[in-house]
Short mmCIF file of C-alpha atoms in Angstrom, two decimals:
data_model
loop_
_atom_site.label_atom_id
_atom_site.label_comp_id
_atom_site.label_asym_id
_atom_site.label_seq_id
_atom_site.Cartn_x
_atom_site.Cartn_y
_atom_site.Cartn_z
CA ALA A 1239 1.96 -1.24 -17.74
CA GLN A 1240 3.87 -2.32 -14.68
CA ARG A 1241 3.10 -5.37 -12.62
CA VAL A 1242 4.43 -6.85 -9.37
CA THR A 1243 4.16 -10.56 -8.62
CA GLN A 1244 4.62 -12.15 -5.22
CA PRO A 1245 4.24 -15.86 -5.93
CA GLU A 1246 3.77 -16.97 -2.32
CA LYS A 1247 0.62 -15.98 -0.44
CA LEU A 1248 1.83 -17.74 2.68
CA LEU A 1249 5.31 -18.53 3.95
CA SER A 1250 6.05 -20.32 7.19
CA VAL A 1251 9.52 -20.79 8.69
CA PHE A 1252 11.00 -21.62 12.06
CA LYS A 1253 12.80 -19.11 14.23
CA GLY A 1254 16.46 -18.89 13.27
CA ALA A 1255 15.91 -20.21 9.76
CA PRO A 1256 16.72 -18.12 6.68
CA VAL A 1257 13.79 -16.53 4.94
CA GLU A 1258 13.35 -15.25 1.40
CA LEU A 1259 10.21 -13.52 0.17
CA LYS A 1260 10.06 -13.45 -3.59
CA CYS A 1261 9.12 -10.48 -5.73
CA ASN A 1262 9.21 -10.24 -9.51
CA TYR A 1263 8.24 -7.24 -11.56
CA SER A 1264 7.54 -6.29 -15.11
CA TYR A 1265 8.36 -2.82 -16.32
CA SER A 1266 10.22 -1.70 -19.40
CA GLY A 1267 12.01 1.26 -17.78
CA SER A 1268 14.07 1.75 -14.65
CA PRO A 1269 11.85 1.09 -11.67
CA GLU A 1270 12.20 1.99 -8.05
CA LEU A 1271 11.40 -0.98 -5.81
CA PHE A 1272 10.15 -1.05 -2.23
CA TRP A 1273 9.20 -3.49 0.46
CA TYR A 1274 6.35 -2.49 2.79
CA VAL A 1275 5.38 -4.43 5.91
CA GLN A 1276 2.19 -4.59 7.96
CA TYR A 1277 2.51 -6.06 11.44
CA SER A 1278 -0.62 -7.26 13.20
CA ARG A 1279 -2.86 -4.34 14.17
CA GLN A 1280 -0.38 -1.80 12.80
CA ARG A 1281 -0.25 0.41 9.76
CA LEU A 1282 1.41 -0.46 6.51
CA GLN A 1283 4.93 0.96 6.69
CA LEU A 1284 8.02 1.14 4.54
CA LEU A 1285 10.61 -1.51 5.33
CA LEU A 1286 13.22 -0.67 2.74
CA ARG A 1287 13.75 0.74 -0.75
CA HIS A 1288 16.35 -0.41 -3.21
CA ILE A 1289 17.99 2.96 -3.80
CA SER A 1290 18.98 3.28 -0.15
CA ARG A 1291 20.68 -0.12 -0.11
CA GLU A 1292 20.14 -0.38 3.63
CA SER A 1293 19.63 -3.35 5.88
CA ILE A 1294 16.56 -2.80 8.05
CA LYS A 1295 15.79 -5.17 10.94
CA GLY A 1296 18.26 -7.58 9.37
CA PHE A 1297 16.41 -7.63 6.04
CA THR A 1298 18.11 -6.91 2.72
CA ALA A 1299 16.87 -6.83 -0.85
CA ASP A 1300 18.86 -6.57 -4.04
CA LEU A 1301 17.44 -5.39 -7.31
CA ASN A 1302 18.29 -7.86 -10.05
CA LYS A 1303 17.44 -6.20 -13.34
CA GLY A 1304 18.37 -9.25 -15.37
CA GLU A 1305 15.89 -11.43 -13.53
CA THR A 1306 13.52 -8.50 -12.81
CA SER A 1307 13.45 -9.51 -9.18
CA PHE A 1308 13.67 -7.81 -5.81
CA HIS A 1309 13.61 -10.63 -3.30
CA LEU A 1310 13.61 -9.85 0.43
CA LYS A 1311 16.01 -11.88 2.55
CA LYS A 1312 16.94 -12.36 6.17
CA PRO A 1313 19.49 -14.92 7.32
CA PHE A 1314 17.90 -15.68 10.71
CA ALA A 1315 14.16 -15.11 11.07
CA GLN A 1316 12.70 -13.91 14.37
CA GLU A 1317 9.17 -14.39 15.69
CA GLU A 1318 8.61 -10.63 15.55
CA ASP A 1319 9.15 -10.76 11.80
CA SER A 1320 5.74 -12.38 11.41
CA ALA A 1321 3.74 -9.96 9.28
CA MET A 1322 2.31 -9.26 5.85
CA TYR A 1323 4.95 -8.14 3.36
CA TYR A 1324 4.22 -6.22 0.18
CA CYS A 1325 6.58 -5.57 -2.69
CA ALA A 1326 5.89 -2.35 -4.60
CA LEU A 1327 7.15 -0.62 -7.71
CA SER A 1328 7.29 3.04 -8.69
CA ALA A 1329 7.74 3.64 -12.38
CA GLY A 1330 9.45 6.59 -13.97
CA SER A 1331 8.75 10.08 -12.78
CA ASN A 1332 5.31 9.46 -11.36
CA TYR A 1333 4.87 8.54 -7.74
CA LYS A 1334 2.30 5.82 -8.14
CA LEU A 1335 3.05 2.61 -6.33
CA THR A 1336 2.00 -0.68 -7.85
CA PHE A 1337 1.78 -3.32 -5.15
CA GLY A 1338 2.04 -7.07 -5.25
CA LYS A 1339 -0.67 -9.04 -3.49
CA GLY A 1340 1.48 -9.65 -0.47
CA THR A 1341 3.04 -12.59 1.37
CA LEU A 1342 2.01 -13.50 4.90
CA LEU A 1343 5.12 -14.57 6.76
CA THR A 1344 4.76 -16.66 9.90
CA VAL A 1345 7.83 -17.36 12.00
CA ASN A 1346 7.21 -20.27 14.32
CA PRO A 1347 9.02 -20.69 17.67
CA ASP B 326 2.28 14.28 14.62
CA ALA B 327 -0.38 11.58 14.84
CA GLY B 328 0.38 10.41 11.35
CA VAL B 329 -2.25 10.06 8.65
CA ILE B 330 -5.72 10.10 10.16
CA GLN B 331 -8.69 8.35 8.59
CA SER B 332 -12.32 8.32 9.60
CA PRO B 333 -14.43 6.42 10.14
CA ARG B 334 -12.42 3.30 10.98
CA HIS B 335 -15.38 1.06 10.22
CA GLU B 336 -18.44 1.74 8.11
CA VAL B 337 -21.38 -0.54 7.51
CA THR B 338 -24.01 0.66 5.09
CA GLU B 339 -26.71 -0.64 2.84
CA MET B 340 -26.53 -0.90 -0.90
CA GLY B 341 -27.51 2.34 -2.58
CA GLN B 342 -26.41 4.61 0.23
CA GLU B 343 -23.77 7.29 -0.11
CA VAL B 344 -20.49 6.66 1.71
CA THR B 345 -17.89 9.31 2.51
CA LEU B 346 -14.42 8.40 3.73
CA ARG B 347 -12.16 11.05 5.18
CA CYS B 348 -8.42 11.54 5.38
CA LYS B 349 -6.12 14.04 7.05
CA PRO B 350 -2.56 13.76 5.70
CA ILE B 351 0.62 14.46 7.62
CA SER B 352 1.17 18.20 7.86
CA GLY B 353 3.54 19.44 5.17
CA HIS B 354 3.14 16.46 2.88
CA ASP B 355 2.25 17.47 -0.66
CA TYR B 356 1.16 14.10 -2.05
CA LEU B 357 -1.96 12.22 -1.01
CA PHE B 358 -2.97 8.77 -2.20
CA TRP B 359 -6.15 6.70 -1.92
CA TYR B 360 -5.86 2.89 -2.10
CA ARG B 361 -8.35 0.05 -1.93
CA GLN B 362 -7.46 -3.37 -0.56
CA THR B 363 -9.43 -6.52 -1.31
CA MET B 364 -8.62 -10.21 -1.06
CA MET B 365 -9.02 -10.71 -4.78
CA ARG B 366 -7.16 -7.68 -6.11
CA GLY B 367 -4.77 -6.79 -3.30
CA LEU B 368 -3.80 -3.15 -2.80
CA GLU B 369 -4.78 -0.90 -5.69
CA LEU B 370 -4.15 2.80 -6.16
CA LEU B 371 -7.39 4.65 -6.86
CA ILE B 372 -6.25 8.26 -7.20
CA TYR B 373 -3.50 10.57 -6.06
CA PHE B 374 -3.17 14.31 -5.53
CA ASN B 375 -0.23 16.69 -5.62
CA ASN B 376 -0.69 20.04 -3.90
CA ASN B 377 -4.44 19.34 -3.70
CA VAL B 378 -4.72 18.75 -7.46
CA PRO B 379 -5.76 15.30 -8.75
CA ILE B 380 -2.91 13.96 -10.86
CA ASP B 381 -4.01 10.46 -11.81
CA ASP B 382 -7.45 8.99 -11.25
CA SER B 383 -7.07 6.10 -13.65
CA GLY B 384 -7.56 3.64 -10.82
CA MET B 385 -10.99 4.93 -9.85
CA PRO B 386 -13.25 2.01 -10.72
CA GLU B 387 -16.24 3.90 -12.08
CA ASP B 388 -18.24 7.09 -11.93
CA ARG B 389 -19.76 6.12 -8.62
CA PHE B 390 -16.40 6.95 -7.04
CA SER B 391 -15.19 10.52 -6.58
CA ALA B 392 -12.41 12.11 -4.56
CA LYS B 393 -11.70 15.67 -3.54
CA MET B 394 -8.99 17.54 -1.74
CA PRO B 395 -10.33 20.99 -0.89
CA ASN B 396 -7.22 21.93 1.08
CA ALA B 397 -3.84 20.59 2.11
CA SER B 398 -5.15 18.99 5.29
CA PHE B 399 -8.26 17.16 4.14
CA SER B 400 -9.43 14.76 1.48
CA THR B 401 -12.59 12.75 0.91
CA LEU B 402 -13.41 9.65 -1.09
CA LYS B 403 -17.09 9.33 -1.87
CA ILE B 404 -19.03 6.37 -3.24
CA GLN B 405 -22.53 7.08 -4.49
CA PRO B 406 -24.43 4.83 -4.75
CA SER B 407 -22.55 2.11 -2.89
CA GLU B 408 -22.67 -1.54 -3.93
CA PRO B 409 -21.72 -4.76 -2.09
CA ARG B 410 -18.68 -5.17 -4.36
CA ASP B 411 -17.30 -1.92 -2.93
CA SER B 412 -16.71 -3.68 0.38
CA ALA B 413 -12.98 -3.37 1.09
CA VAL B 414 -10.42 -1.62 3.25
CA TYR B 415 -9.66 1.86 1.98
CA PHE B 416 -6.30 3.38 2.82
CA CYS B 417 -5.09 6.92 2.58
CA ALA B 418 -1.36 7.70 2.42
CA SER B 419 0.68 10.88 2.20
CA SER B 420 4.25 11.72 1.29
CA LEU B 421 6.71 14.44 0.51
CA TRP B 422 8.04 14.74 -3.02
CA HIS B 423 9.20 11.29 -4.12
CA GLY B 424 9.47 10.17 -0.53
CA GLU B 425 8.22 7.38 1.64
CA GLN B 426 4.46 7.01 1.67
CA PHE B 427 2.97 7.04 5.17
CA PHE B 428 -0.26 5.11 5.47
CA GLY B 429 -3.30 5.69 7.60
CA PRO B 430 -4.98 2.91 9.59
CA GLY B 431 -7.59 2.33 6.90
CA THR B 432 -11.38 2.36 6.80
CA ARG B 433 -13.09 -1.02 6.62
CA LEU B 434 -16.22 -0.60 4.49
CA THR B 435 -18.98 -3.18 4.40
CA VAL B 436 -21.87 -2.65 2.01
CA LEU B 437 -24.80 -4.94 2.68
#
């Protein structure tokens, strides 16, 4: 069975500081990894997925199969980045997403 | 498109009552997912459909929960009888084949 772990429930940084949200997974096959974000009073939405290798809103995430990690990084945090971030995994050919419990990021002015 | 639509947005009911949550997916999407979010367990997949057919219901907690998708534009999640431990936010999401899942605003259920 697959599992996604986000070790930090809360993360607080100052504006302009680098931010890293950790995500570790367990799955024996080749997973597809995602980061979803939920801003205050908005719907949960996709931020980025590892296969696209994009940078969205300055965020990047690299899949590290050796460490089974998919950490989300941004070099300079902005106040508008404050939100709940969820790491998710899709295993094999099914389209189920297994979510981590989320990290609440607060960017202070 | 208004995105995924869920109703009601809030539901307060008493233990033992039947609860029906509704979802209208994005037009043209062929996958529909029901999730439950709680503080303790986070976001859990309950069941998902492909072309209106239930594919995996292994996340449905017990027989009190049932879900249907009578057509491509409507799905229901029913709890009968409801219990206080069912209190949670229930999300519906839809997607195209192996694509991004688009979430609805959620239904906040409180069972007293």
